[in-house]
Coordinates of C-alpha atoms in Angstrom, one line a residue:
Chain A
M1 CA 41.8 2.6 -14.4
R2 CA 43.4 0.2 -16.9
P3 CA 46.3 1.0 -19.1
N4 CA 44.0 1.5 -22.1
G5 CA 41.3 3.3 -20.1
A6 CA 38.6 0.7 -20.5
P7 CA 36.8 -0.7 -17.4
G8 CA 36.9 -4.3 -16.4
P9 CA 33.9 -5.9 -14.7
A10 CA 35.4 -5.2 -11.3
N11 CA 35.3 -1.5 -11.9
D12 CA 32.2 0.5 -11.2
P13 CA 30.1 -0.1 -14.3
T14 CA 28.3 3.2 -13.9
V15 CA 31.3 5.3 -14.2
S16 CA 31.1 7.0 -17.5
L17 CA 34.5 7.0 -19.2
S18 CA 35.0 10.1 -21.2
L19 CA 36.2 9.9 -24.8
F20 CA 39.7 10.7 -23.7
E21 CA 39.9 8.2 -20.8
R22 CA 38.7 5.4 -23.0
G23 CA 41.7 4.6 -25.2
P24 CA 41.4 3.8 -28.9
A25 CA 38.6 1.8 -30.3
L26 CA 39.4 -1.3 -32.3
N27 CA 39.5 -0.9 -36.0
S28 CA 36.7 -2.8 -37.6
A29 CA 38.7 -3.3 -40.8
I30 CA 41.2 -5.3 -38.8
D31 CA 39.4 -6.9 -35.8
P32 CA 36.7 -9.3 -36.7
I33 CA 35.3 -9.0 -33.2
C34 CA 33.9 -5.6 -34.2
G35 CA 31.7 -7.2 -36.8
E36 CA 30.4 -9.8 -34.3
I37 CA 29.6 -7.2 -31.8
I38 CA 27.8 -5.0 -34.4
N39 CA 25.8 -8.1 -35.4
F40 CA 24.8 -8.6 -31.8
L41 CA 23.6 -5.0 -31.3
V42 CA 21.7 -5.1 -34.6
R43 CA 20.0 -8.3 -33.7
E44 CA 19.3 -7.1 -30.2
A45 CA 17.6 -3.9 -31.5
E46 CA 15.4 -5.8 -33.9
M47 CA 14.4 -8.2 -31.1
L48 CA 13.1 -5.4 -29.0
D49 CA 11.5 -3.6 -31.9
E50 CA 9.7 -6.7 -33.1
D51 CA 8.5 -7.5 -29.5
F52 CA 10.7 -10.5 -28.8
H53 CA 11.2 -9.3 -25.2
E54 CA 11.4 -12.8 -23.7
E55 CA 14.1 -13.8 -26.1
W56 CA 15.9 -10.6 -25.3
L57 CA 16.1 -11.7 -21.7
D58 CA 18.2 -14.6 -22.8
L59 CA 20.8 -12.1 -24.0
L60 CA 21.2 -10.7 -20.5
A61 CA 23.9 -12.1 -18.3
E62 CA 22.9 -13.4 -14.8
D63 CA 25.1 -10.7 -13.2
L64 CA 23.5 -8.0 -15.3
V65 CA 23.7 -4.4 -14.1
Y66 CA 21.4 -2.2 -16.2
R67 CA 21.1 1.5 -15.4
L68 CA 19.7 4.7 -16.8
P69 CA 20.7 7.7 -14.6
A70 CA 18.7 10.9 -14.6
R71 CA 20.0 13.9 -16.5
N72 CA 20.0 17.4 -15.3
T73 CA 20.7 20.8 -16.9
L74 CA 23.7 22.1 -15.1
S75 CA 26.2 24.9 -15.7
R76 CA 29.1 23.7 -17.8
A77 CA 31.4 24.0 -14.8
D78 CA 29.2 21.6 -12.8
G79 CA 29.6 18.7 -15.2
R80 CA 27.6 16.8 -17.8
G81 CA 24.5 16.5 -15.6
Y82 CA 24.2 12.7 -15.3
D83 CA 22.9 11.9 -11.8
P84 CA 23.3 8.3 -10.8
S85 CA 21.8 9.1 -7.4
H86 CA 18.5 8.7 -9.2
N87 CA 18.3 6.0 -11.8
L88 CA 15.2 5.6 -14.0
F89 CA 16.5 2.0 -14.5
D90 CA 18.6 0.4 -11.8
D91 CA 18.1 -3.3 -12.6
D92 CA 19.6 -6.7 -12.2
K93 CA 18.5 -9.8 -14.1
A94 CA 15.8 -10.6 -11.6
S95 CA 14.1 -7.2 -11.8
M96 CA 14.5 -7.1 -15.6
R97 CA 12.7 -10.5 -15.7
M98 CA 9.9 -8.8 -13.7
R99 CA 9.8 -5.9 -16.1
V100 CA 9.7 -8.1 -19.1
K101 CA 7.0 -10.2 -17.6
R102 CA 5.1 -7.1 -16.8
S103 CA 5.5 -6.0 -20.4
V104 CA 4.6 -9.1 -22.4
G105 CA 4.0 -11.9 -20.0
I106 CA 0.7 -10.9 -18.5
A107 CA -2.7 -10.4 -20.0
A108 CA -3.3 -6.9 -18.7
A109 CA -0.3 -4.9 -19.8
Y110 CA -2.3 -2.1 -21.2
D111 CA 0.7 0.0 -22.1
R112 CA 2.1 -2.9 -24.3
D113 CA -1.2 -4.1 -25.8
P114 CA -1.6 -2.8 -28.5
P115 CA 2.2 -2.8 -28.8
P116 CA 3.8 0.5 -29.5
R117 CA 5.7 0.6 -32.8
T118 CA 9.4 1.3 -32.1
R119 CA 12.5 1.7 -34.2
R120 CA 15.8 1.6 -32.5
M121 CA 18.6 3.2 -34.4
V122 CA 22.0 2.0 -33.0
T123 CA 24.9 3.9 -34.4
N124 CA 28.4 5.2 -33.7
I125 CA 29.5 1.8 -32.3
A126 CA 33.0 1.7 -30.9
V127 CA 34.5 -1.5 -29.4
H128 CA 37.3 -1.5 -26.8
V129 CA 39.1 -4.4 -25.2
T130 CA 39.2 -4.7 -21.5
D131 CA 41.5 -6.6 -19.2
T132 CA 39.2 -9.5 -19.2
P133 CA 39.8 -11.6 -22.3
D134 CA 36.2 -12.2 -23.4
E135 CA 34.8 -8.9 -22.3
F136 CA 34.5 -5.8 -24.4
F137 CA 33.6 -2.3 -23.5
V138 CA 31.2 -1.1 -26.3
T139 CA 29.8 2.3 -26.7
S140 CA 27.0 3.2 -29.1
Y141 CA 24.4 5.9 -29.8
I142 CA 20.8 5.0 -29.5
L143 CA 17.9 6.8 -31.0
L144 CA 14.5 5.3 -30.3
L145 CA 11.5 6.4 -32.3
R146 CA 8.0 5.4 -31.1
S147 CA 4.6 5.7 -32.6
R148 CA 1.4 4.7 -30.9
F149 CA -2.2 4.6 -32.0
D150 CA -2.7 7.3 -34.6
D151 CA 0.2 9.6 -33.6
V152 CA 1.4 11.8 -36.4
T153 CA 4.7 12.6 -34.8
M154 CA 7.1 10.1 -33.4
D155 CA 8.1 10.2 -29.7
I156 CA 11.9 10.2 -29.4
L157 CA 14.4 9.0 -26.9
S158 CA 18.0 9.5 -27.4
G159 CA 21.2 8.6 -25.6
R160 CA 24.6 7.1 -25.5
R161 CA 25.1 3.6 -24.2
E162 CA 28.1 2.1 -22.5
D163 CA 28.0 -1.7 -22.5
V164 CA 30.1 -4.5 -21.3
L165 CA 29.6 -7.4 -23.7
R166 CA 30.8 -10.8 -22.7
R167 CA 31.6 -13.5 -25.3
T168 CA 30.4 -16.9 -24.1
D169 CA 29.9 -20.3 -25.8
A170 CA 26.3 -19.3 -26.3
G171 CA 27.3 -16.1 -28.1
F172 CA 27.5 -12.6 -26.7
M173 CA 25.7 -11.6 -23.5
L174 CA 25.1 -8.2 -22.1
A175 CA 26.7 -8.0 -18.7
R176 CA 26.5 -4.2 -18.2
R177 CA 24.6 -1.4 -19.8
T178 CA 24.5 2.2 -18.8
I179 CA 22.3 4.4 -20.9
L180 CA 23.3 8.1 -20.7
P181 CA 20.2 10.0 -21.7
D182 CA 20.1 13.2 -23.7
Q183 CA 16.8 14.4 -22.2
S184 CA 16.3 15.8 -18.7
Q185 CA 12.6 15.2 -18.9
F186 CA 10.8 12.1 -20.2
G187 CA 7.4 11.2 -21.2
A188 CA 6.4 9.0 -18.3
T189 CA 5.2 6.4 -20.7
F190 CA 8.9 5.7 -21.6
L191 CA 9.6 4.3 -18.1
N192 CA 9.0 0.7 -19.3
V193 CA 10.9 1.0 -22.6
F194 CA 14.3 -0.8 -22.9
L195 CA 17.1 1.1 -24.6
Chain B
M1 CA -20.2 16.5 15.8
L2 CA -21.4 16.7 12.2
Q3 CA -21.2 13.5 10.2
S4 CA -19.4 13.7 6.9
V5 CA -22.6 13.5 4.9
S6 CA -23.6 16.8 6.4
A7 CA -20.1 18.3 5.9
R8 CA -20.2 17.3 2.2
Q9 CA -23.8 18.5 1.8
V10 CA -23.0 21.7 3.6
L11 CA -20.3 22.3 1.1
E12 CA -22.5 21.3 -1.9
N13 CA -25.2 23.6 -0.7
T14 CA -22.7 26.5 -0.6
L15 CA -21.6 25.7 -4.2
I16 CA -24.8 24.7 -5.9
D17 CA -26.3 28.2 -6.3
R18 CA -23.0 30.0 -6.6
K19 CA -22.5 32.1 -9.8
S20 CA -19.6 31.2 -11.9
W21 CA -17.6 32.3 -14.9
R22 CA -19.2 32.4 -18.3
L23 CA -16.9 31.0 -21.0
Q24 CA -16.6 32.5 -24.4
D25 CA -19.2 30.4 -26.0
G26 CA -21.8 31.4 -23.4
V27 CA -21.5 28.3 -21.2
D28 CA -21.3 28.8 -17.5
L29 CA -18.7 26.9 -15.6
R30 CA -21.6 25.9 -13.3
Q31 CA -23.2 24.0 -16.1
L32 CA -20.1 21.7 -16.3
I33 CA -20.6 20.2 -12.8
D34 CA -23.8 18.3 -11.9
F35 CA -24.3 18.1 -8.1
E36 CA -27.2 15.7 -8.3
R37 CA -25.5 13.2 -10.6
R38 CA -22.1 14.0 -9.2
S39 CA -20.5 14.3 -12.6
V40 CA -18.2 16.7 -14.3
S41 CA -18.1 17.5 -18.0
M42 CA -15.1 16.3 -19.9
R43 CA -14.8 19.7 -21.3
V44 CA -12.9 20.7 -18.2
L45 CA -10.0 18.5 -19.3
T46 CA -9.3 20.4 -22.6
D47 CA -10.8 23.9 -22.4
P48 CA -8.0 26.6 -22.6
E49 CA -10.2 29.2 -20.8
I50 CA -10.8 26.8 -18.0
H51 CA -7.0 26.1 -17.9
R52 CA -6.2 29.7 -17.5
L53 CA -8.9 30.2 -14.8
E54 CA -7.2 27.3 -13.0
L55 CA -3.8 28.9 -13.2
K56 CA -5.3 32.1 -11.7
H57 CA -7.7 30.7 -9.1
I58 CA -5.9 27.6 -8.0
F59 CA -2.3 27.5 -8.9
A60 CA -1.6 31.1 -8.1
K61 CA -3.4 30.7 -4.8
A62 CA -2.7 27.3 -3.4
W63 CA 0.3 26.1 -1.4
I64 CA 2.3 24.1 -3.9
M65 CA 5.1 21.8 -3.0
V66 CA 8.3 22.8 -4.7
G67 CA 11.1 20.9 -2.9
H68 CA 12.7 19.8 0.3
E69 CA 15.1 21.7 2.5
S70 CA 17.7 18.9 2.3
E71 CA 18.2 19.9 -1.3
L72 CA 19.6 23.2 -0.3
P73 CA 22.2 22.6 2.4
E74 CA 24.6 25.5 1.7
A75 CA 24.0 29.2 1.5
G76 CA 23.6 30.2 -2.1
D77 CA 22.2 26.8 -3.1
F78 CA 19.3 27.1 -5.5
V79 CA 16.9 24.8 -7.5
V80 CA 14.5 25.7 -10.2
R81 CA 11.0 24.3 -10.0
Y82 CA 7.5 25.3 -11.0
I83 CA 4.4 26.7 -9.4
G84 CA 1.6 26.2 -12.0
Q85 CA 3.2 27.1 -15.3
D86 CA 5.6 29.7 -13.7
Q87 CA 9.2 28.7 -13.2
V88 CA 10.5 29.7 -9.8
I89 CA 13.9 29.8 -8.1
I90 CA 14.1 28.4 -4.6
T91 CA 17.2 29.7 -2.7
R92 CA 18.9 29.3 0.6
A93 CA 20.1 32.7 1.8
T94 CA 23.2 33.3 3.9
D95 CA 21.0 33.6 7.0
G96 CA 19.5 30.2 6.3
A97 CA 16.1 31.4 5.1
I98 CA 14.5 29.8 2.1
H99 CA 13.1 32.1 -0.5
I100 CA 10.9 31.5 -3.6
M101 CA 10.8 33.9 -6.5
L102 CA 9.7 34.1 -10.1
N103 CA 12.5 33.1 -12.5
A104 CA 11.9 36.1 -14.7
C105 CA 14.1 39.2 -14.5
S106 CA 12.2 42.2 -13.3
H107 CA 13.9 44.3 -15.9
R108 CA 13.1 42.7 -19.3
G109 CA 11.9 39.2 -18.4
M110 CA 14.8 36.9 -19.2
E111 CA 15.1 33.7 -17.1
I112 CA 17.8 34.4 -14.5
C113 CA 18.6 30.7 -13.8
R114 CA 18.8 28.6 -16.8
V115 CA 20.0 25.4 -15.1
D116 CA 18.2 23.0 -12.8
R117 CA 20.3 23.8 -9.7
G118 CA 23.5 25.3 -8.6
N119 CA 25.0 27.6 -6.1
A120 CA 25.3 31.4 -6.4
K121 CA 25.4 33.9 -3.7
L122 CA 24.0 36.5 -6.1
L123 CA 21.7 35.8 -9.1
K124 CA 22.8 37.8 -12.1
C125 CA 20.6 38.1 -15.2
P126 CA 22.6 37.5 -18.4
Y127 CA 20.7 40.0 -20.4
H128 CA 21.6 43.4 -18.9
G129 CA 23.4 42.2 -15.7
W130 CA 20.8 43.1 -13.1
T131 CA 21.9 41.4 -10.0
F132 CA 19.7 40.0 -7.2
R133 CA 20.1 38.7 -3.7
S134 CA 18.9 35.3 -2.5
D135 CA 15.7 36.9 -1.3
G136 CA 15.0 38.5 -4.7
A137 CA 16.0 42.0 -3.9
L138 CA 17.7 43.9 -6.7
V139 CA 21.1 44.9 -5.3
G140 CA 22.8 46.3 -8.4
A141 CA 23.0 46.7 -12.1
P142 CA 26.0 47.4 -14.4
F143 CA 26.8 51.1 -14.9
E144 CA 24.1 51.7 -12.4
R145 CA 24.8 55.4 -11.7
E146 CA 25.2 56.2 -15.4
M147 CA 22.0 54.4 -16.4
Y148 CA 19.7 55.1 -13.5
G149 CA 21.3 57.8 -11.5
D150 CA 20.3 57.8 -7.8
W151 CA 17.4 55.4 -8.1
D152 CA 15.1 53.4 -5.8
K153 CA 15.8 49.7 -6.5
S154 CA 13.2 48.5 -4.0
G155 CA 10.4 48.4 -6.5
Y156 CA 12.4 46.2 -8.9
G157 CA 12.9 43.0 -6.9
L158 CA 11.9 39.6 -8.3
H159 CA 8.3 38.6 -7.8
R160 CA 8.3 36.5 -4.6
A161 CA 6.1 33.7 -3.4
N162 CA 5.2 33.1 0.2
V163 CA 7.2 30.2 1.7
A164 CA 6.1 27.6 4.2
I165 CA 8.1 24.6 5.4
R166 CA 6.8 21.6 7.2
H167 CA 9.1 18.7 8.1
G168 CA 11.5 20.1 5.6
V169 CA 9.0 20.0 2.8
I170 CA 9.0 23.4 1.0
F171 CA 5.7 24.9 -0.2
G172 CA 5.2 28.1 -2.1
S173 CA 2.1 30.3 -2.6
F174 CA 1.7 33.2 -4.9
D175 CA -1.5 34.2 -3.1
P176 CA -0.6 37.7 -1.7
E177 CA -2.2 36.8 1.6
P178 CA -2.4 33.0 1.8
P179 CA -3.8 31.2 4.8
T180 CA -1.2 29.5 6.9
L181 CA 0.0 26.2 5.5
E182 CA -1.6 24.6 8.6
R183 CA -5.0 26.2 7.9
W184 CA -4.7 25.2 4.2
M185 CA -4.0 21.6 5.0
G186 CA -6.7 21.4 7.7
D187 CA -7.3 17.9 8.9
F188 CA -5.0 16.5 6.3
I189 CA -2.1 17.7 8.3
W190 CA -2.4 15.0 10.9
Y191 CA -1.9 12.3 8.2
F192 CA 0.9 14.4 6.6
D193 CA 2.7 14.4 9.9
Q194 CA 2.3 10.7 10.3
M195 CA 4.0 10.1 7.0
Y196 CA 6.7 12.8 7.0
G197 CA 7.1 13.9 10.6
Q198 CA 8.1 10.8 12.4
A199 CA 11.7 11.1 11.6
E200 CA 14.1 13.5 10.0
F201 CA 14.0 12.8 6.3
E202 CA 16.3 13.9 3.5
V203 CA 15.8 13.6 -0.2
L204 CA 17.4 10.5 -1.5
S205 CA 18.1 12.3 -4.6
G206 CA 17.6 16.0 -4.8
R207 CA 17.5 15.9 -8.6
M208 CA 14.6 13.9 -9.5
P209 CA 13.8 13.7 -13.2
R210 CA 10.7 15.3 -14.4
Q211 CA 8.1 13.2 -16.2
T212 CA 5.5 14.5 -18.5
L213 CA 2.2 13.0 -19.5
K214 CA -0.2 13.9 -22.3
A215 CA -3.1 14.3 -19.9
N216 CA -4.8 17.1 -18.1
W217 CA -3.4 17.5 -14.6
K218 CA -6.7 16.8 -13.0
I219 CA -6.9 13.3 -14.3
A220 CA -3.9 12.4 -12.3
A221 CA -4.6 14.4 -9.2
E222 CA -8.1 13.3 -8.7
Q223 CA -7.3 9.6 -9.1
Q224 CA -4.4 9.9 -6.7
S225 CA -6.7 11.4 -4.0
G226 CA -8.7 8.2 -3.9
D227 CA -10.0 5.7 -6.5
G228 CA -9.3 2.4 -4.8
Y229 CA -11.8 1.0 -7.3
H230 CA -9.4 1.0 -10.2
A231 CA -6.8 -1.3 -8.6
A232 CA -8.6 -4.6 -9.4
S233 CA -8.9 -3.9 -13.1
L234 CA -6.2 -1.5 -14.2
H235 CA -3.6 -3.0 -12.0
R236 CA -4.6 -6.5 -12.7
G237 CA -1.1 -7.1 -13.9
L238 CA 0.1 -7.0 -10.4
I239 CA -1.9 -10.1 -9.6
D240 CA -0.3 -11.9 -12.5
L241 CA 3.1 -10.8 -11.4
G242 CA 2.5 -12.4 -8.0
L243 CA 2.7 -9.2 -6.0
Y244 CA -0.5 -9.6 -4.1
N245 CA -0.8 -11.9 -1.1
N246 CA -4.4 -12.9 -1.6
P247 CA -5.2 -12.8 -5.3
S248 CA -8.4 -14.7 -4.8
A249 CA -9.9 -12.0 -2.7
P250 CA -10.7 -8.9 -4.8
V251 CA -11.2 -6.8 -1.7
D252 CA -7.5 -7.4 -0.9
Y253 CA -6.3 -5.8 -4.1
G254 CA -6.6 -2.6 -2.0
L255 CA -10.3 -2.0 -2.7
D256 CA -11.0 -2.4 1.0
G257 CA -9.4 0.1 3.3
L258 CA -9.9 3.5 4.7
D259 CA -10.4 6.6 2.6
V260 CA -9.9 10.0 4.2
S261 CA -11.4 13.0 2.5
T262 CA -11.6 16.6 3.5
V263 CA -13.7 19.6 2.5
A264 CA -10.4 21.2 1.5
G265 CA -10.1 18.7 -1.3
H266 CA -7.2 16.8 0.1
G267 CA -7.7 13.0 0.1
L268 CA -5.8 9.9 0.8
R269 CA -6.3 6.1 0.9
I270 CA -4.9 3.9 3.6
N271 CA -4.3 0.2 3.5
E272 CA -4.3 -0.4 7.2
N273 CA -2.2 -3.5 7.1
A274 CA -0.1 -3.0 4.0
H275 CA 2.0 -6.1 4.2
A276 CA -1.1 -8.3 4.3
V277 CA -2.0 -6.9 0.9
L278 CA 1.2 -6.5 -1.0
K279 CA 3.9 -9.1 -1.0
I280 CA 7.1 -7.5 0.2
A281 CA 10.3 -9.5 -0.3
D282 CA 12.0 -10.7 2.8
Q283 CA 9.7 -9.1 5.2
P284 CA 8.6 -10.9 8.4
E285 CA 4.9 -11.2 8.9
D286 CA 4.8 -9.2 12.1
F287 CA 6.9 -6.3 10.8
P288 CA 5.1 -3.2 12.1
I289 CA 4.9 -1.5 8.8
G290 CA 1.6 0.0 9.7
W291 CA -0.3 1.7 7.0
F292 CA 0.5 2.2 3.3
V293 CA -0.9 5.5 2.2
T294 CA -1.4 7.1 -1.2
G295 CA -3.1 10.5 -1.6
C296 CA -3.2 13.9 -3.1
M297 CA -3.1 17.2 -1.3
F298 CA -5.1 19.6 -3.4
P299 CA -4.3 20.6 -6.1
G300 CA -1.5 18.3 -7.0
V301 CA 0.9 17.3 -4.2
M302 CA 1.1 13.5 -4.3
V303 CA 1.9 11.7 -1.1
A304 CA 2.7 8.0 -0.7
G305 CA 4.5 5.8 1.7
A306 CA 4.3 4.0 4.9
A307 CA 3.1 5.5 8.1
N308 CA 3.1 4.2 11.6
R309 CA -0.1 3.5 13.4
G310 CA -0.7 6.8 15.0
G311 CA 2.5 7.6 16.7
S312 CA 3.2 4.7 19.0
H313 CA 6.1 3.0 17.3
Y314 CA 8.0 4.2 14.4
V315 CA 10.6 1.8 13.1
S316 CA 13.7 3.6 12.0
M317 CA 14.6 2.8 8.5
A318 CA 18.3 3.3 9.3
L319 CA 18.3 0.2 11.5
D320 CA 16.6 -2.2 9.2
E321 CA 18.7 -3.7 6.5
K322 CA 15.8 -5.5 5.0
A323 CA 13.7 -2.4 4.5
P324 CA 11.5 -3.0 1.5
I325 CA 10.7 -0.5 -1.2
M326 CA 7.3 0.1 0.2
R327 CA 8.8 2.0 3.1
S328 CA 10.1 4.8 1.1
A329 CA 8.4 8.0 1.7
Y330 CA 7.4 9.7 -1.5
L331 CA 6.3 13.1 -2.5
G332 CA 5.3 14.2 -6.0
T333 CA 4.2 17.5 -7.3
I334 CA 2.2 18.1 -10.4
S335 CA 2.5 21.1 -12.6
P336 CA 0.1 21.8 -15.4
R337 CA 1.8 22.6 -18.7
T338 CA -1.1 22.9 -21.2
P339 CA -4.7 21.7 -21.0
D340 CA -3.4 18.5 -22.5
S341 CA -0.3 17.8 -20.5
Y342 CA 1.3 18.1 -17.1
A343 CA 4.8 17.6 -15.7
M344 CA 5.6 15.9 -12.4
W345 CA 8.5 16.0 -10.1
N346 CA 9.1 12.9 -7.9
F347 CA 11.0 12.9 -4.6
L348 CA 12.0 9.9 -2.6
L349 CA 12.7 10.6 1.0
V350 CA 14.9 8.6 3.2
E351 CA 15.6 8.9 6.9
K352 CA 18.8 10.7 7.6
G353 CA 21.4 8.1 8.6
A354 CA 19.7 5.3 6.7
A355 CA 22.0 2.4 5.8
D356 CA 23.4 2.3 2.3
V357 CA 21.5 -0.9 1.6
V358 CA 18.3 0.9 2.4
R359 CA 19.1 3.7 0.1
E360 CA 20.2 1.4 -2.7
G361 CA 17.0 -0.6 -2.3
M362 CA 14.9 2.5 -2.5
K363 CA 16.4 3.5 -5.8
K364 CA 15.0 0.4 -7.5
Q365 CA 12.2 1.5 -9.7
A366 CA 11.0 -1.7 -11.2
V367 CA 7.8 -2.1 -9.1
S368 CA 6.8 1.5 -9.3
A369 CA 7.3 1.6 -13.0
A370 CA 5.1 -1.4 -13.3
I371 CA 2.3 0.3 -11.4
G372 CA 2.7 3.7 -13.0
A373 CA 2.6 2.3 -16.5
D374 CA -1.0 1.1 -16.0
D375 CA -2.1 4.5 -14.7
Y376 CA -0.4 6.5 -17.5
V377 CA -2.2 4.4 -20.1
A378 CA -5.6 5.2 -18.6
W379 CA -4.9 8.9 -18.1
E380 CA -3.6 9.5 -21.6
S381 CA -6.5 7.6 -22.9
V382 CA -9.0 9.8 -21.0
Q383 CA -7.3 12.8 -22.5
R384 CA -7.6 11.4 -26.0
S385 CA -11.3 10.8 -25.5
A386 CA -11.7 14.4 -24.4
R387 CA -10.3 15.8 -27.7
G388 CA -13.7 15.5 -29.4
Y389 CA -16.5 18.0 -29.5
V390 CA -19.2 15.5 -28.5
A391 CA -17.2 14.2 -25.6
Q392 CA -16.6 17.8 -24.4
E393 CA -20.3 18.6 -24.8
R394 CA -22.0 15.4 -23.6
A395 CA -19.5 13.0 -21.9
S396 CA -18.7 13.3 -18.2
L397 CA -16.6 11.9 -15.4
N398 CA -18.8 10.2 -12.9
Y399 CA -18.7 9.9 -9.1
N400 CA -21.9 8.1 -8.6
A401 CA -20.9 5.9 -5.6
L402 CA -20.4 7.4 -2.2
L403 CA -19.7 5.4 0.9
G404 CA -20.3 8.2 3.3
E405 CA -18.6 8.6 6.6
N406 CA -18.4 5.7 9.0
R407 CA -15.5 6.5 11.2
P408 CA -14.4 3.5 13.3
E409 CA -14.6 4.2 17.0
D410 CA -10.9 3.7 17.5
W411 CA -9.7 5.6 14.5
P412 CA -7.0 8.1 15.7
G413 CA -7.1 10.6 12.9
P414 CA -9.4 13.5 12.0
A415 CA -11.1 14.4 8.7
L416 CA -13.9 12.5 7.0
V417 CA -13.3 8.8 7.2
H418 CA -14.8 6.2 4.9
R419 CA -14.0 2.7 6.1
G420 CA -14.7 -0.2 3.8
F421 CA -15.1 -0.6 0.0
S422 CA -13.3 2.3 -1.6
K423 CA -15.9 4.5 -3.4
D424 CA -15.8 8.0 -4.9
D425 CA -16.0 10.1 -1.8
N426 CA -12.4 11.5 -2.0
Q427 CA -12.6 12.2 -5.6
W428 CA -15.9 14.0 -5.4
H429 CA -14.3 16.2 -2.7
F430 CA -11.5 17.0 -5.2
W431 CA -14.1 18.4 -7.6
L432 CA -16.1 20.2 -5.0
R433 CA -12.9 21.9 -3.9
W434 CA -12.0 22.6 -7.6
Y435 CA -15.3 24.3 -8.2
D436 CA -15.0 26.1 -4.8
M437 CA -11.7 27.6 -5.7
M438 CA -12.6 28.4 -9.3
T439 CA -15.6 30.4 -8.2
A440 CA -14.1 31.9 -5.1
D441 CA -14.6 35.4 -6.5
F442 CA -18.4 34.8 -6.5
A443 CA -18.6 33.4 -3.0

């Protein structure tokens, strides 16, 4: 654990740091890095919503670790219910390439053609420094709305994200993402949606 | 020995004249299945009356998979699952026995367990405090003597299901007098044992997330029991992803293989030389993976994984650091929610003592997500079609191609064997069994 509570890349990226372990977030009024990071997340969300999945791949670092653990309903005493022993996503860059290719790079992706209409709301963004100079621990809330065909109601996925964003000469890259879901049960058609 | 054509026809002859339920609009269930054309009306996918009949005649009778023993290592451990639409508690008692009981207080109906899993030597209902033992017996209530005097608690236990366990897999049945699990499984049991009985397995994760789908449970279950035919079209994406070894040979998409069907409605498909079909990373050509199997044990227990070739050599997963994903043993269990939706629990099994690298590899979901995505599209789309009156009245699901039994001489397993191009034999047996159970009262 680092002095300010944030993880470095050497730490287990799937460990969820509670609010009180995390240390203070940077003040966006003072630190311009916050604005840059917000811009990155806003741009990333629009890329995915507007079906620029291959371009999104370029935002992912080569050492990417991308996970979405299952969520159980447990007694308060038994913890928050995240279960990394089963991850709905447990991906590196190579498997993410395969997923993206499966989504948009082949002719017969019936779940993506016609493309679902999504809107990713990214909010509650907090930026923390880490021990690595160009790496930042960033938390955010994600609310994904999805409409398909002639659906009247939107499908919803919601969660909290814990990212490690790395500043490079080519801009920010996503090095780690853990999505902590709010739902213990998913529509199976969400298994190929990137949060 | 009777050939499978006779076995199927014997079953059909039993069913063809059997009376059946009359639905509220005057239609007989019998009218919804055509034994000559081998078709089933799409009405069965949406009708609420039929749904309720299924809950009664199938899900409250059958042996339903609810979990695995390795999820309940300690006395007092419990998990909450479903049989049909009923939530059940599965417990490990202090004497080691496994019990299954309805998660509804026998007093005034509140759910006793409102979490997915936990540990409690006694189960106490929050409403009035009635307290139950791991086997469902009522052992006490607050202010018991004041409230009830000297009373007989034995009639107030939780509703229990029968329990059967095979290779650690826990099944429950609400049939008051079910057949043994062995009798229920029939010839399917030999294949089940190949897949799950060759080593001691444990659940990789005992806390698999549920998935739901906006489709009638039967759409998923019947396809899983067979339907090699869809692989070339629906899973065409796997070709483009480079996951097949021989993309130029359609028969190698998995259309050619060995289907196993049973009059009990259980079915499975075997690719006899799995690594010749699907490309598995880092796997040597002569790796004795044996078969790759997918199937469905009626009504909704999904099986998948590798099996050895009839018992001669099982390669221990624990020893092989390069074990590919395909060698995971998988079990899934379908639970109907509404006529238009079902929920599914997925279990990945790993051999006890498996190396970490094997466990980590098995957790990767990218390939299975790719395959599943195709199926879910088709299944939800079938359900959407079934919304309409005309589809319900006039459209049907068709099983107009049968291979018939042609068991190879050296085939080691029992049941009805269909070797070659995968046709509709398994799935038709699913529907025969469906009709059989639905009309059992008229037999």
